[in-house]
mmCIF file of C-alpha atoms and ligand atoms in Angstrom:
data_model
loop_
_atom_site.group_PDB
_atom_site.id
_atom_site.type_symbol
_atom_site.label_atom_id
_atom_site.label_comp_id
_atom_site.label_asym_id
_atom_site.label_seq_id
_atom_site.Cartn_x
_atom_site.Cartn_y
_atom_site.Cartn_z
ATOM 1 C CA MET Q 1 24.598 29.095 -8.450
ATOM 2 C CA ARG Q 2 22.305 26.781 -8.661
ATOM 3 C CA ASN Q 3 18.132 26.807 -9.952
ATOM 4 C CA PHE Q 4 15.947 26.170 -7.480
ATOM 5 C CA ILE Q 5 11.820 25.968 -7.332
ATOM 6 C CA ASN Q 6 9.703 27.145 -4.981
ATOM 7 C CA ILE Q 7 7.419 24.633 -3.121
ATOM 8 C CA ASP Q 8 4.680 24.618 -0.573
ATOM 9 C CA LYS Q 9 4.083 22.804 2.289
ATOM 10 C CA SER Q 10 2.000 20.123 0.682
ATOM 11 C CA ASP Q 11 5.143 19.168 -1.784
ATOM 12 C CA TYR Q 12 7.642 19.648 1.303
ATOM 13 C CA ILE Q 13 5.499 16.471 3.051
ATOM 14 C CA ASN Q 14 5.522 14.924 -0.209
ATOM 15 C CA ALA Q 15 9.388 15.618 -0.319
ATOM 16 C CA ILE Q 16 9.778 14.186 3.296
ATOM 17 C CA ASN Q 17 7.709 11.111 2.963
ATOM 18 C CA LEU Q 18 9.374 10.111 -0.894
ATOM 19 C CA GLN Q 19 12.633 9.971 1.058
ATOM 20 C CA LEU Q 20 11.324 7.856 3.895
ATOM 21 C CA GLY Q 21 9.974 5.331 1.369
ATOM 22 C CA LEU Q 22 6.281 5.728 2.760
ATOM 23 C CA TYR Q 23 5.236 6.125 -1.059
ATOM 24 C CA HIS Q 24 7.103 2.666 -2.326
ATOM 25 C CA PRO Q 25 7.007 1.723 -5.418
ATOM 26 C CA LEU Q 26 7.703 5.366 -6.515
ATOM 27 C CA LYS Q 27 10.990 6.613 -5.065
ATOM 28 C CA GLY Q 28 11.035 10.710 -6.344
ATOM 29 C CA PHE Q 29 8.325 12.944 -7.697
ATOM 30 C CA VAL Q 30 6.544 10.939 -10.569
ATOM 31 C CA THR Q 31 8.720 10.961 -14.125
ATOM 32 C CA HIS Q 32 6.843 11.241 -17.723
ATOM 33 C CA GLU Q 33 6.282 7.746 -17.608
ATOM 34 C CA GLU Q 34 5.426 6.928 -13.848
ATOM 35 C CA TYR Q 35 2.447 9.748 -14.527
ATOM 36 C CA LYS Q 36 1.094 8.199 -17.098
ATOM 37 C CA SER Q 37 1.216 4.611 -16.034
ATOM 38 C CA ILE Q 38 -0.427 5.502 -12.828
ATOM 39 C CA LEU Q 39 -3.261 8.076 -14.647
ATOM 40 C CA SER Q 40 -4.089 5.326 -17.199
ATOM 41 C CA LYS Q 41 -3.018 2.057 -15.585
ATOM 42 C CA LYS Q 42 -2.648 2.991 -11.899
ATOM 43 C CA LYS Q 43 0.514 1.443 -11.763
ATOM 44 C CA ILE Q 44 3.782 1.678 -11.384
ATOM 45 C CA ASN Q 45 5.433 -0.872 -13.513
ATOM 46 C CA TYR Q 46 3.111 -3.908 -12.311
ATOM 47 C CA ILE Q 47 2.203 -2.472 -8.424
ATOM 48 C CA ASN Q 48 -0.855 -1.175 -8.259
ATOM 49 C CA PHE Q 49 -0.616 2.492 -7.160
ATOM 50 C CA THR Q 50 -3.042 5.488 -7.786
ATOM 51 C CA ILE Q 51 -2.119 8.734 -7.159
ATOM 52 C CA PRO Q 52 1.277 10.515 -8.902
ATOM 53 C CA ILE Q 53 3.251 12.563 -6.696
ATOM 54 C CA ASN Q 54 3.924 15.799 -8.432
ATOM 55 C CA ILE Q 55 6.031 19.084 -8.352
ATOM 56 C CA PHE Q 56 4.009 21.636 -9.991
ATOM 57 C CA CYS Q 57 6.053 24.352 -12.008
ATOM 58 C CA SER Q 58 5.781 27.558 -14.367
ATOM 59 C CA LYS Q 59 6.466 27.486 -18.309
ATOM 60 C CA ALA Q 60 9.348 29.666 -17.511
ATOM 61 C CA LYS Q 61 10.950 27.454 -14.952
ATOM 62 C CA TYR Q 62 10.092 24.231 -17.364
ATOM 63 C CA LYS Q 63 11.933 25.735 -20.217
ATOM 64 C CA LYS Q 64 15.015 27.068 -17.853
ATOM 65 C CA LEU Q 65 15.955 23.594 -16.212
ATOM 66 C CA GLU Q 66 17.614 20.535 -17.819
ATOM 67 C CA LEU Q 67 17.348 17.572 -17.491
ATOM 68 C CA GLY Q 68 20.154 15.991 -14.741
ATOM 69 C CA GLU Q 69 20.579 19.012 -13.269
ATOM 70 C CA ILE Q 70 20.228 19.543 -9.214
ATOM 71 C CA ILE Q 71 17.406 21.526 -8.765
ATOM 72 C CA ASP Q 72 17.279 23.279 -5.182
ATOM 73 C CA LEU Q 73 13.284 23.303 -3.473
ATOM 74 C CA LYS Q 74 13.026 26.417 -1.417
ATOM 75 C CA TYR Q 75 10.207 26.213 1.239
ATOM 76 C CA LYS Q 76 9.529 30.083 2.607
ATOM 77 C CA LYS Q 77 12.797 31.488 0.805
ATOM 78 C CA GLU Q 78 15.055 28.556 2.478
ATOM 79 C CA ILE Q 79 16.594 26.060 0.616
ATOM 80 C CA ILE Q 80 15.108 22.990 2.421
ATOM 81 C CA GLY Q 81 16.582 20.263 0.298
ATOM 82 C CA PHE Q 82 16.928 19.275 -3.737
ATOM 83 C CA LEU Q 83 15.680 17.557 -6.770
ATOM 84 C CA VAL Q 84 17.724 16.046 -9.146
ATOM 85 C CA LEU Q 85 15.161 16.622 -12.409
ATOM 86 C CA LYS Q 86 14.600 13.379 -14.266
ATOM 87 C CA SER Q 87 12.096 14.315 -16.659
ATOM 88 C CA LYS Q 88 9.989 17.377 -17.002
ATOM 89 C CA PHE Q 89 6.212 17.470 -18.587
ATOM 90 C CA LYS Q 90 3.153 19.435 -19.203
ATOM 91 C CA ILE Q 91 -0.041 18.363 -17.364
ATOM 92 C CA GLU Q 92 -3.193 17.954 -19.222
ATOM 93 C CA LYS Q 93 -5.618 19.450 -16.722
ATOM 94 C CA ASN Q 94 -8.770 17.726 -17.756
ATOM 95 C CA ILE Q 95 -7.232 14.490 -18.069
ATOM 96 C CA PHE Q 96 -5.400 14.615 -14.439
ATOM 97 C CA LEU Q 97 -8.553 15.536 -13.042
ATOM 98 C CA ASN Q 98 -10.687 12.853 -14.376
ATOM 99 C CA SER Q 99 -8.610 10.055 -13.576
ATOM 100 C CA LEU Q 100 -7.284 11.056 -9.942
ATOM 101 C CA PHE Q 101 -11.122 12.282 -8.690
ATOM 102 C CA LYS Q 102 -13.579 10.654 -11.276
ATOM 103 C CA THR Q 103 -14.713 14.496 -11.992
ATOM 104 C CA THR Q 104 -13.734 17.723 -13.123
ATOM 105 C CA SER Q 105 -15.975 19.519 -11.050
ATOM 106 C CA ARG Q 106 -15.015 22.683 -9.028
ATOM 107 C CA LYS Q 107 -17.520 22.048 -6.490
ATOM 108 C CA HIS Q 108 -15.467 19.022 -5.499
ATOM 109 C CA GLN Q 109 -12.522 20.518 -3.247
ATOM 110 C CA GLY Q 110 -9.448 18.484 -4.119
ATOM 111 C CA VAL Q 111 -10.646 19.350 -7.804
ATOM 112 C CA ASN Q 112 -10.779 22.841 -7.539
ATOM 113 C CA ASN Q 113 -7.370 23.202 -4.808
ATOM 114 C CA PHE Q 114 -5.247 20.998 -7.930
ATOM 115 C CA SER Q 115 -7.486 22.702 -10.914
ATOM 116 C CA LYS Q 116 -5.903 25.971 -9.817
ATOM 117 C CA LYS Q 117 -2.422 25.051 -8.822
ATOM 118 C CA ILE Q 118 -2.377 23.451 -12.457
ATOM 119 C CA ASP Q 119 -3.830 26.848 -14.290
ATOM 120 C CA HIS Q 120 -1.075 28.441 -12.298
ATOM 121 C CA LEU Q 121 1.922 26.031 -13.045
ATOM 122 C CA PRO Q 122 1.071 23.706 -15.234
ATOM 123 C CA TYR Q 123 3.919 21.701 -16.105
ATOM 124 C CA SER Q 124 5.680 19.104 -13.500
ATOM 125 C CA LEU Q 125 9.091 18.259 -12.405
ATOM 126 C CA GLY Q 126 9.933 14.394 -11.992
ATOM 127 C CA GLY Q 127 12.990 12.699 -9.939
ATOM 128 C CA LYS Q 128 14.428 11.836 -6.474
ATOM 129 C CA VAL Q 129 14.670 13.785 -3.700
ATOM 130 C CA PHE Q 130 16.514 14.398 -0.547
ATOM 131 C CA VAL Q 131 16.084 17.265 2.135
ATOM 132 C CA TYR Q 132 17.929 18.066 4.853
ATOM 133 C CA ARG Q 133 16.648 16.828 8.039
ATOM 134 C CA LYS Q 134 18.236 19.675 10.443
ATOM 135 C CA LYS Q 135 15.734 22.119 8.726
ATOM 136 C CA ILE Q 136 12.484 20.030 9.259
ATOM 137 C CA HIS Q 137 11.758 21.183 12.999
ATOM 138 C CA ARG Q 138 11.259 24.585 11.943
ATOM 139 C CA TYR Q 139 8.286 23.984 9.323
ATOM 140 C CA PHE Q 140 6.908 20.258 11.458
ATOM 141 C CA LYS Q 141 6.074 20.254 15.117
ATOM 142 C CA ASN Q 142 5.476 16.261 14.432
ATOM 143 C CA SER Q 143 6.992 15.158 10.801
ATOM 144 C CA ASN Q 144 7.230 12.004 9.720
ATOM 145 C CA PHE Q 145 10.887 11.380 10.919
ATOM 146 C CA ASP Q 146 9.496 11.781 14.653
ATOM 147 C CA LEU Q 147 7.462 9.271 13.590
ATOM 148 C CA ILE Q 148 9.941 6.825 11.824
ATOM 149 C CA LYS Q 149 11.458 7.094 15.353
ATOM 150 C CA LYS Q 150 8.119 6.233 17.058
ATOM 151 C CA LEU Q 151 7.294 3.219 15.211
ATOM 152 C CA LYS Q 152 10.955 1.878 15.832
ATOM 153 C CA LYS Q 153 9.267 1.211 19.884
ATOM 154 C CA ILE Q 154 6.051 -0.002 18.599
ATOM 155 C CA LYS Q 155 7.019 -4.442 18.304
ATOM 156 C CA ASN Q 156 3.300 -5.389 17.326
ATOM 157 C CA LYS Q 157 3.027 -3.548 13.613
ATOM 158 C CA ASP Q 158 -0.470 -4.739 13.352
ATOM 159 C CA ALA Q 159 -4.083 -3.277 12.615
ATOM 160 C CA VAL Q 160 -3.971 0.566 11.937
ATOM 161 C CA PHE Q 161 -7.032 3.243 12.023
ATOM 162 C CA SER Q 162 -6.708 6.224 10.239
ATOM 163 C CA THR Q 163 -8.729 9.891 10.704
ATOM 164 C CA ARG Q 164 -8.408 13.083 11.064
ATOM 165 C CA ASN Q 165 -11.145 13.219 13.611
ATOM 166 C CA ILE Q 166 -11.633 13.650 17.338
ATOM 167 C CA PRO Q 167 -12.616 9.986 18.636
ATOM 168 C CA HIS Q 168 -16.769 9.571 18.209
ATOM 169 C CA LEU Q 169 -18.877 6.303 18.853
ATOM 170 C CA GLY Q 170 -18.973 5.445 15.413
ATOM 171 C CA HIS Q 171 -15.101 5.361 15.144
ATOM 172 C CA ASN Q 172 -15.371 3.970 18.647
ATOM 173 C CA LEU Q 173 -17.064 0.871 17.998
ATOM 174 C CA ILE Q 174 -15.052 -0.075 15.029
ATOM 175 C CA GLN Q 175 -12.069 0.331 17.071
ATOM 176 C CA LYS Q 176 -13.431 -1.759 19.480
ATOM 177 C CA LYS Q 177 -14.415 -4.923 17.000
ATOM 178 C CA ILE Q 178 -10.888 -4.611 15.753
ATOM 179 C CA ILE Q 179 -9.605 -4.874 18.988
ATOM 180 C CA GLU Q 180 -11.863 -7.870 20.161
ATOM 181 C CA THR Q 181 -10.421 -9.797 17.338
ATOM 182 C CA LYS Q 182 -7.118 -9.701 19.156
ATOM 183 C CA LYS Q 183 -5.502 -7.076 16.694
ATOM 184 C CA LYS Q 184 -3.085 -4.800 18.098
ATOM 185 C CA LEU Q 185 -4.136 -1.527 17.971
ATOM 186 C CA THR Q 186 -2.481 2.026 16.199
ATOM 187 C CA VAL Q 187 -4.592 4.961 15.482
ATOM 188 C CA PHE Q 188 -2.693 7.463 12.903
ATOM 189 C CA LEU Q 189 -3.697 11.204 13.731
ATOM 190 C CA ILE Q 190 -3.265 12.698 10.095
ATOM 191 C CA ILE Q 191 -1.995 16.077 9.809
ATOM 192 C CA SER Q 192 -2.556 18.004 6.686
ATOM 193 C CA ILE Q 193 -2.154 21.811 5.993
ATOM 194 C CA LYS Q 194 -5.397 22.717 6.624
ATOM 195 C CA ASN Q 195 -6.469 20.563 9.693
ATOM 196 C CA LYS Q 196 -10.007 19.854 11.035
ATOM 197 C CA TYR Q 197 -8.849 19.743 13.917
ATOM 198 C CA LYS Q 198 -5.556 21.647 16.336
ATOM 199 C CA GLU Q 199 -3.303 18.676 17.138
ATOM 200 C CA GLN Q 200 -3.619 19.145 20.621
ATOM 201 C CA THR Q 201 -7.279 18.682 20.428
ATOM 202 C CA LEU Q 202 -6.978 15.248 18.387
ATOM 203 C CA ILE Q 203 -4.371 13.609 20.877
ATOM 204 C CA LYS Q 204 -5.563 15.156 23.971
ATOM 205 C CA THR Q 205 -9.439 13.284 22.902
ATOM 206 C CA TYR Q 206 -7.842 10.154 22.313
ATOM 207 C CA LYS Q 207 -5.395 10.817 25.221
ATOM 208 C CA PHE Q 208 -8.820 10.616 26.634
ATOM 209 C CA LEU Q 209 -10.469 8.080 25.019
ATOM 210 C CA LYS Q 210 -7.101 6.211 26.560
ATOM 211 C CA LYS Q 211 -9.030 6.087 29.873
ATOM 212 C CA ASN Q 212 -11.574 3.968 29.004
ATOM 213 C CA LYS Q 213 -9.510 0.623 29.620
ATOM 214 C CA ILE Q 214 -10.838 -1.257 26.434
ATOM 215 C CA PHE Q 215 -8.530 1.281 24.290
ATOM 216 C CA LYS Q 216 -5.670 1.601 26.701
ATOM 217 C CA ASP Q 217 -3.547 -0.238 24.671
ATOM 218 C CA MET Q 218 -3.929 1.597 21.581
ATOM 219 C CA ASP Q 219 -0.656 3.704 20.024
ATOM 220 C CA ILE Q 220 -1.936 7.129 19.135
ATOM 221 C CA LEU Q 221 0.677 8.563 16.547
ATOM 222 C CA PHE Q 222 0.951 11.585 14.692
ATOM 223 C CA ILE Q 223 1.449 11.437 10.340
ATOM 224 C CA SER Q 224 1.927 14.444 7.991
ATOM 225 C CA LEU Q 225 0.390 13.074 4.919
ATOM 226 C CA PRO Q 226 -1.124 15.679 1.829
ATOM 227 C CA THR Q 227 -5.041 15.827 1.532
ATOM 228 C CA PHE Q 228 -6.346 14.830 -2.110
ATOM 229 C CA PHE Q 229 -10.522 14.105 -1.284
ATOM 230 C CA ALA Q 230 -9.896 11.602 -4.050
ATOM 231 C CA GLY Q 231 -11.992 8.997 -1.867
ATOM 232 C CA PRO Q 232 -11.175 5.064 -3.338
ATOM 233 C CA ASN Q 233 -7.658 6.162 -4.920
ATOM 234 C CA GLU Q 234 -6.620 7.936 -1.631
ATOM 235 C CA ALA Q 235 -8.337 5.186 0.768
ATOM 236 C CA PHE Q 236 -5.440 2.966 -1.298
ATOM 237 C CA PHE Q 237 -2.645 5.197 -1.456
ATOM 238 C CA GLN Q 238 -2.733 5.512 2.504
ATOM 239 C CA ALA Q 239 -2.782 1.784 2.576
ATOM 240 C CA LYS Q 240 0.214 1.792 0.618
ATOM 241 C CA ILE Q 241 1.463 4.042 2.774
ATOM 242 C CA PHE Q 242 0.750 1.822 5.713
ATOM 243 C CA GLU Q 243 2.063 -1.449 4.274
ATOM 244 C CA ASN Q 244 4.581 0.745 3.549
ATOM 245 C CA LEU Q 245 4.935 1.015 7.278
ATOM 246 C CA LYS Q 246 4.675 -3.051 8.081
ATOM 247 C CA PHE Q 247 1.502 -2.844 9.943
ATOM 248 C CA LYS Q 248 -0.760 -6.066 8.510
ATOM 249 C CA PHE Q 249 -4.326 -4.936 8.807
ATOM 250 C CA PHE Q 250 -5.595 -1.732 7.517
ATOM 251 C CA TYR Q 251 -9.211 -0.268 8.269
ATOM 252 C CA VAL Q 252 -11.153 1.300 5.111
ATOM 253 C CA GLY Q 253 -14.284 3.483 6.057
ATOM 254 C CA ARG Q 254 -17.439 3.838 4.041
ATOM 255 C CA ASP Q 255 -16.449 7.203 2.588
ATOM 256 C CA HIS Q 256 -12.999 6.620 3.460
ATOM 257 C CA ALA Q 257 -10.727 9.996 2.170
ATOM 258 C CA GLY Q 258 -14.107 11.112 0.349
ATOM 259 C CA TYR Q 259 -15.848 14.622 -0.419
ATOM 260 C CA ARG Q 260 -19.375 15.503 0.048
ATOM 261 C CA SER Q 261 -21.219 12.888 -2.436
ATOM 262 C CA PHE Q 262 -18.908 12.710 -4.560
ATOM 263 C CA TYR Q 263 -18.140 8.943 -4.848
ATOM 264 C CA LYS Q 264 -20.388 6.092 -3.905
ATOM 265 C CA LYS Q 265 -21.139 4.547 -0.535
ATOM 266 C CA PHE Q 266 -18.384 1.686 -0.145
ATOM 267 C CA GLU Q 267 -16.566 2.497 -3.069
ATOM 268 C CA SER Q 268 -13.686 3.329 -1.141
ATOM 269 C CA GLN Q 269 -14.046 -0.206 0.267
ATOM 270 C CA ASN Q 270 -14.495 -1.612 -3.145
ATOM 271 C CA ILE Q 271 -11.723 -0.251 -5.102
ATOM 272 C CA PHE Q 272 -9.521 -3.047 -3.060
ATOM 273 C CA LYS Q 273 -11.829 -5.673 -4.642
ATOM 274 C CA LYS Q 274 -9.798 -5.030 -8.265
ATOM 275 C CA LEU Q 275 -6.482 -3.119 -6.828
ATOM 276 C CA LYS Q 276 -4.386 -5.661 -4.571
ATOM 277 C CA THR Q 277 -2.436 -4.841 -1.430
ATOM 278 C CA LYS Q 278 -0.094 -6.732 0.417
ATOM 279 C CA ILE Q 279 -1.818 -5.130 4.075
ATOM 280 C CA LYS Q 280 -4.789 -6.488 4.864
ATOM 281 C CA ILE Q 281 -8.274 -4.264 4.667
ATOM 282 C CA ILE Q 282 -10.642 -4.044 7.157
ATOM 283 C CA LYS Q 283 -14.012 -2.922 6.202
ATOM 284 C CA PHE Q 284 -17.462 -3.011 8.214
ATOM 285 C CA ASN Q 285 -21.210 -2.035 7.004
ATOM 286 C CA GLU Q 286 -22.151 1.558 8.456
ATOM 287 C CA PRO Q 287 -21.327 2.862 11.844
ATOM 288 C CA MET Q 288 -24.851 4.506 13.204
ATOM 289 C CA PHE Q 289 -26.690 5.875 16.194
ATOM 290 C CA CYS Q 290 -29.743 3.271 17.089
ATOM 291 C CA GLU Q 291 -32.271 5.987 18.754
ATOM 292 C CA THR Q 292 -34.116 3.135 20.440
ATOM 293 C CA CYS Q 293 -31.595 1.261 21.856
ATOM 294 C CA ASP Q 294 -29.699 4.526 22.722
ATOM 295 C CA LEU Q 295 -26.268 2.722 21.219
ATOM 296 C CA SER Q 296 -23.813 3.112 18.200
ATOM 297 C CA VAL Q 297 -24.047 -0.042 16.357
ATOM 298 C CA ILE Q 298 -23.047 -1.472 12.817
ATOM 299 C CA ASN Q 299 -25.761 -1.641 10.076
ATOM 300 C CA LYS Q 300 -26.797 -4.674 9.590
ATOM 301 C CA TYR Q 301 -27.469 -4.311 5.955
ATOM 302 C CA ILE Q 302 -25.526 -2.386 3.016
ATOM 303 C CA LYS Q 303 -28.409 -0.710 1.358
ATOM 304 C CA LYS Q 304 -31.099 -0.608 3.961
ATOM 305 C CA LYS Q 305 -31.168 1.172 7.533
ATOM 306 C CA SER Q 306 -31.411 -2.256 10.148
ATOM 307 C CA CYS Q 307 -30.338 -1.985 14.065
ATOM 308 C CA PRO Q 308 -28.113 -5.597 14.758
ATOM 309 C CA LEU Q 309 -29.707 -5.152 18.266
ATOM 310 C CA CYS Q 310 -33.340 -4.050 17.976
ATOM 311 C CA LYS Q 311 -34.019 -4.995 14.405
ATOM 312 C CA GLY Q 312 -35.472 -1.076 13.995
ATOM 313 C CA LYS Q 313 -34.553 1.516 11.552
ATOM 314 C CA LYS Q 314 -34.199 4.673 13.728
ATOM 315 C CA LEU Q 315 -30.759 4.851 12.867
ATOM 316 C CA LEU Q 316 -28.702 7.691 12.522
ATOM 317 C CA GLU Q 317 -25.710 8.681 10.585
ATOM 318 C CA LEU Q 318 -22.760 9.335 13.106
ATOM 319 C CA ASN Q 319 -19.721 11.627 10.776
ATOM 320 C CA GLY Q 320 -17.058 13.950 11.926
ATOM 321 C CA THR Q 321 -18.849 17.094 10.613
ATOM 322 C CA ASP Q 322 -21.518 16.593 12.430
ATOM 323 C CA ILE Q 323 -19.691 16.085 15.479
ATOM 324 C CA LYS Q 324 -17.859 19.269 15.056
ATOM 325 C CA THR Q 325 -20.515 21.335 14.608
ATOM 326 C CA LEU Q 326 -22.267 19.500 17.690
ATOM 327 C CA ILE Q 327 -19.345 20.598 19.294
ATOM 328 C CA LYS Q 328 -19.498 24.265 17.993
ATOM 329 C CA GLN Q 329 -22.801 24.922 18.947
ATOM 330 C CA LYS Q 330 -22.646 23.138 22.286
ATOM 331 C CA GLU Q 331 -25.323 20.708 21.772
ATOM 332 C CA LYS Q 332 -24.624 18.995 25.166
ATOM 333 C CA VAL Q 333 -27.255 16.421 25.478
ATOM 334 C CA ARG Q 334 -26.554 14.734 22.112
ATOM 335 C CA LEU Q 335 -22.635 15.053 22.286
ATOM 336 C CA SER Q 336 -22.748 12.844 25.588
ATOM 337 C CA LYS Q 337 -24.923 10.221 23.559
ATOM 338 C CA PHE Q 338 -21.841 10.295 20.814
ATOM 339 C CA LEU Q 339 -18.988 10.685 21.849
ATOM 340 C CA ASP Q 340 -17.124 8.325 25.038
ATOM 341 C CA LYS Q 341 -17.441 9.611 28.368
ATOM 342 C CA PHE Q 342 -14.079 10.131 28.886
ATOM 343 C CA VAL Q 343 -13.980 12.263 25.478
ATOM 344 C CA TYR Q 344 -17.342 13.800 26.244
ATOM 345 C CA SER Q 345 -15.750 14.720 29.803
ATOM 346 C CA PHE Q 346 -12.763 16.040 28.375
ATOM 347 C CA PHE Q 347 -14.882 18.639 26.292
ATOM 348 C CA LYS Q 348 -16.970 19.229 29.475
ATOM 349 C CA LYS Q 349 -13.767 20.116 31.182
ATOM 350 C CA ASN Q 350 -12.603 23.121 28.435
ATOM 351 C CA ASN Q 351 -16.007 24.278 28.185
ATOM 352 C CA PHE Q 352 -17.279 22.711 24.818
ATOM 353 C CA SER Q 353 -14.198 25.347 22.945
ATOM 354 C CA LEU Q 354 -11.841 23.871 20.520
ATOM 355 C CA GLN Q 355 -9.297 26.958 21.298
ATOM 356 C CA ILE Q 356 -7.561 24.049 23.072
ATOM 357 C CA ASP Q 357 -3.149 24.485 23.664
HETATM 358 ZN ZN1 ZN P 401 -31.484 -0.713 18.172
#
């Protein structure tokens, strides 16, 4: 019998993505060399890369497993693939956390998740992975193998907008601006282990948005990705993924993949000034809601508020978290201002419930 290691859903998503080449230049879970290079230089060989993809294990497993060995990957007691063990090493927790998140504060959700995981499993295994395709459908409604198939049908792989949120007017304004530059837009709905919205809510709200003729040609696809909340490092990681999927442009938000106020506004956009990608980065100033014009607008300045239309300063932040709160509170008046009329009609039809099947 082969040795095995238990994996969680994040590891499973990563194994699939590694096999599909989404994390190129990474070809497998990181070896010690790759790990050190990513943490200290944000590079693998000469290619920029910001997030090490580890498979964590206990000291007992670390001692037992030998380099060169083939190890079964077990998810929920079922063998779903294997790893060819090329490297094994200990994780220095604080170096890992500081490099990935720029903080070791447990108040940061990503730090807290990884800190707990590393306390329990302080070693890491590296090497190429292979997952059994037949088993994937048991655990993923929309796997990235399905995504690859669907992408083959998209002829013009042009601009990408990635999100974990339902569409609100701040996002719609950016999407419209991208479309107006004659780019074909593909929206990727990111699915992780814990999601802000159900997959059905995400896809249905976007389908309603497409009733608005500006958005009718957008392609909407699911993509399974791990969640880090690593702000700029994660924005870069996502850009590489869409570059690997052969898209040409990628929109990066003002606090893309951030967590509360751990990263500065625009830090996720600014990382691309230092680290280069083939995919071109699209960025805008912050989308906000002007209370004077009663419209969503792009703030004229980076550091101070000013409506580009009326020059007024009464600008409200538009963000996914606040919108979700408004839906839960059934705040119809404000929601009707912050959502596209077709998206609003979807929620109205469902009596502002988030329990949509
Ligand atoms: Zn205004």
